[in-house]
Tab-separated table of C-alpha atoms in Angstrom:
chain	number	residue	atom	x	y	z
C	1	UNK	CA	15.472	6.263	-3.994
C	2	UNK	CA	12.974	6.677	-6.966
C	3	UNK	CA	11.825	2.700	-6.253
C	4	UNK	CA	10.461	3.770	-2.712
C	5	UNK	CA	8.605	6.437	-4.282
C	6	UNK	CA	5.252	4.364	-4.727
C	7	UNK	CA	5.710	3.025	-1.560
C	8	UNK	CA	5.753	6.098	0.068
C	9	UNK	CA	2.638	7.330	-1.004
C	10	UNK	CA	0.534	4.173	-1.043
C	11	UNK	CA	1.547	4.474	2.877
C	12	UNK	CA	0.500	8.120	2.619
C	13	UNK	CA	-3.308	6.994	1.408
C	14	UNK	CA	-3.879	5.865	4.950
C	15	UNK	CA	-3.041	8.981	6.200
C	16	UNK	CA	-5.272	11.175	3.856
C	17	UNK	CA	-8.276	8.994	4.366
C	18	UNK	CA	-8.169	10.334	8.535
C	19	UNK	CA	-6.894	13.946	7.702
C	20	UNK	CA	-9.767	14.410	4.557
C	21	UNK	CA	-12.832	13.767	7.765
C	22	UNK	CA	-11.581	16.248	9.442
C	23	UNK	CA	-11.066	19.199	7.363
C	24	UNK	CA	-14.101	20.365	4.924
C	25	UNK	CA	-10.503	21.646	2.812
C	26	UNK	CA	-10.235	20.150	-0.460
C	27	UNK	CA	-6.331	21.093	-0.397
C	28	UNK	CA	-5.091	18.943	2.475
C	29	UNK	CA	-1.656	20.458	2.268
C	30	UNK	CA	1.678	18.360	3.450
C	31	UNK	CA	0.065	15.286	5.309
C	32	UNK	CA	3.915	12.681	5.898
C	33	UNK	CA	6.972	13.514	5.586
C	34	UNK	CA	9.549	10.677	4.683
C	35	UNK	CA	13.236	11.841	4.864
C	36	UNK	CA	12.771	15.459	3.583
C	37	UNK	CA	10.335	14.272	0.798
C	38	UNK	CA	6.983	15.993	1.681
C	39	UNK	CA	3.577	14.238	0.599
C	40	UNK	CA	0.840	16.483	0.054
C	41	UNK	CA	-2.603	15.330	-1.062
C	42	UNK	CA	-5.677	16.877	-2.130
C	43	UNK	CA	-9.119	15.213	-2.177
C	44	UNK	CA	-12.172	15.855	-4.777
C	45	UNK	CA	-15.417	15.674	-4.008
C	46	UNK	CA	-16.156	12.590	-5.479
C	47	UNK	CA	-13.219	11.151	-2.945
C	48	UNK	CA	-10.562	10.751	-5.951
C	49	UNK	CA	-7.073	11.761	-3.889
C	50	UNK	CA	-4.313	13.082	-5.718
C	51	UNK	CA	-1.063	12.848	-4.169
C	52	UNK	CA	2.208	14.243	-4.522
C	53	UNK	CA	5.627	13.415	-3.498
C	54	UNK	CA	8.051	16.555	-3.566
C	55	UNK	CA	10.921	18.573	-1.612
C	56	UNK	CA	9.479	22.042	-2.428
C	57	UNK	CA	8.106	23.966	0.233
C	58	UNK	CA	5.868	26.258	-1.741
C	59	UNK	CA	2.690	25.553	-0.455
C	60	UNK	CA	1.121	28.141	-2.883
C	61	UNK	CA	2.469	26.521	-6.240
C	62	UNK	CA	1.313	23.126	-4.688
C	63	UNK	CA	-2.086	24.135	-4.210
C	64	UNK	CA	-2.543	25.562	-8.069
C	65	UNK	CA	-0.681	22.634	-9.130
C	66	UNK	CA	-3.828	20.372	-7.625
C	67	UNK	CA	-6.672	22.962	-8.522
C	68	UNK	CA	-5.445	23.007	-12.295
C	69	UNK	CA	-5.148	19.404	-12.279
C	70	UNK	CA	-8.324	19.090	-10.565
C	71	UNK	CA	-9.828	20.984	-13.296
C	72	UNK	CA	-8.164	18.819	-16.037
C	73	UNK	CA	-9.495	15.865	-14.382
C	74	UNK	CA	-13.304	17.339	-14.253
C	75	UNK	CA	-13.230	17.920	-17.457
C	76	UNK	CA	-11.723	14.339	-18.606
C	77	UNK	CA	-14.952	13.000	-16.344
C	78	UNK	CA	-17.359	15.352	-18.406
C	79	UNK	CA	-16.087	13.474	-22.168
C	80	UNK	CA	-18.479	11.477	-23.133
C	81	UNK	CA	-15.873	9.284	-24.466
C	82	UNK	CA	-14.406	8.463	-21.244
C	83	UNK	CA	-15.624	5.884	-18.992
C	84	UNK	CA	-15.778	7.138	-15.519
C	85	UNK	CA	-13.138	4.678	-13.320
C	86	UNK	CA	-11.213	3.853	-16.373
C	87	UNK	CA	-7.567	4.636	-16.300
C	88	UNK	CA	-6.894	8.068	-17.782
C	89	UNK	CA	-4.627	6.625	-20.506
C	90	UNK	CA	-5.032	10.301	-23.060
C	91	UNK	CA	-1.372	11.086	-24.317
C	92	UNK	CA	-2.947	15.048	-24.022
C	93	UNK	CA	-3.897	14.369	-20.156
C	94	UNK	CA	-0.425	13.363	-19.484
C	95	UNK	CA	1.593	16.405	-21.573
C	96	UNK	CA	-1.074	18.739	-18.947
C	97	UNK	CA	-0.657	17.685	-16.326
C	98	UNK	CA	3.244	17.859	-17.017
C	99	UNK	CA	3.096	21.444	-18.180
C	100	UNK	CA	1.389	22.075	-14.850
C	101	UNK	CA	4.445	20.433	-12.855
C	102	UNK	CA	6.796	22.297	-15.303
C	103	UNK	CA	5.156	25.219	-14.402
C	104	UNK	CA	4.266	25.034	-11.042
C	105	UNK	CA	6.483	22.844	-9.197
C-alpha cells in the first residue's frame, strides 16, 4: 500500500487548496480520508502546505506535530544559506522533523 501513498496526497492538494479559502485556520485538520488513512494538512502563510498521511486520530499530537515543524521550517527560510524554493536537502532538517513524528505521532 506504501506505493499509493504519494498518490494519495498529491490528490489531497486539490482538496486543501478549497478547504485553506475558507478557514482563516492555519491547522486545517483531517481534510480526505482514503480507506482508514486520514490526510490532514496544514497551510503557512506564505501558502507552503504540509501534508500528512496517518491512521491516528489524535488531532492534538497532529496539530503540534505541524506547529513544530512549521517552526523548523521558518527557521530553515531565515538561514542565509538557504535559498528560499530550494529543496530542503539538510541531513539535520530531516533527523527533526523525525524526532517530531517519533514524538508526536
Amino acid at each position: 500500500m506504501k506505493e499509493l501513498n504519494p498518490f494519495i496526497l498529491h490528490s489531497a492538494i486539490d482538496i486543501v487548496e478549497d478547504v485553506q479559502w475558507k478557514s482563516n485556520a492555519l491547522y486545517l485538520k483531517v481534510v480526505d480520508n482514503f480507506y482508514g488513512f486520514l490526510v490532514s494538512a496544514f497551510v503557512t502563510p506564505g501558502n507552503i502546505k504540509f501534508l500528512l498521511l496517518h491512521e491516528s486520530k489524535n488531532e492534538e499530537s497532529i496539530r503540534q506535530f505541524f506547529s513544530d515543524l512549521n517552526d523548523l521550517y521558518v527557521k530553515t527560510l531565515l538561514n542565509p544559506f538557504y535559498k528560499v524554493n530550494d529543496p530542503i536537502s539538510s541531513p539535520l532538517f530531516d533527523l527533526k522533523v523525525k524526532g517530531f513524528a517519533k514524538k508526536y505521532l
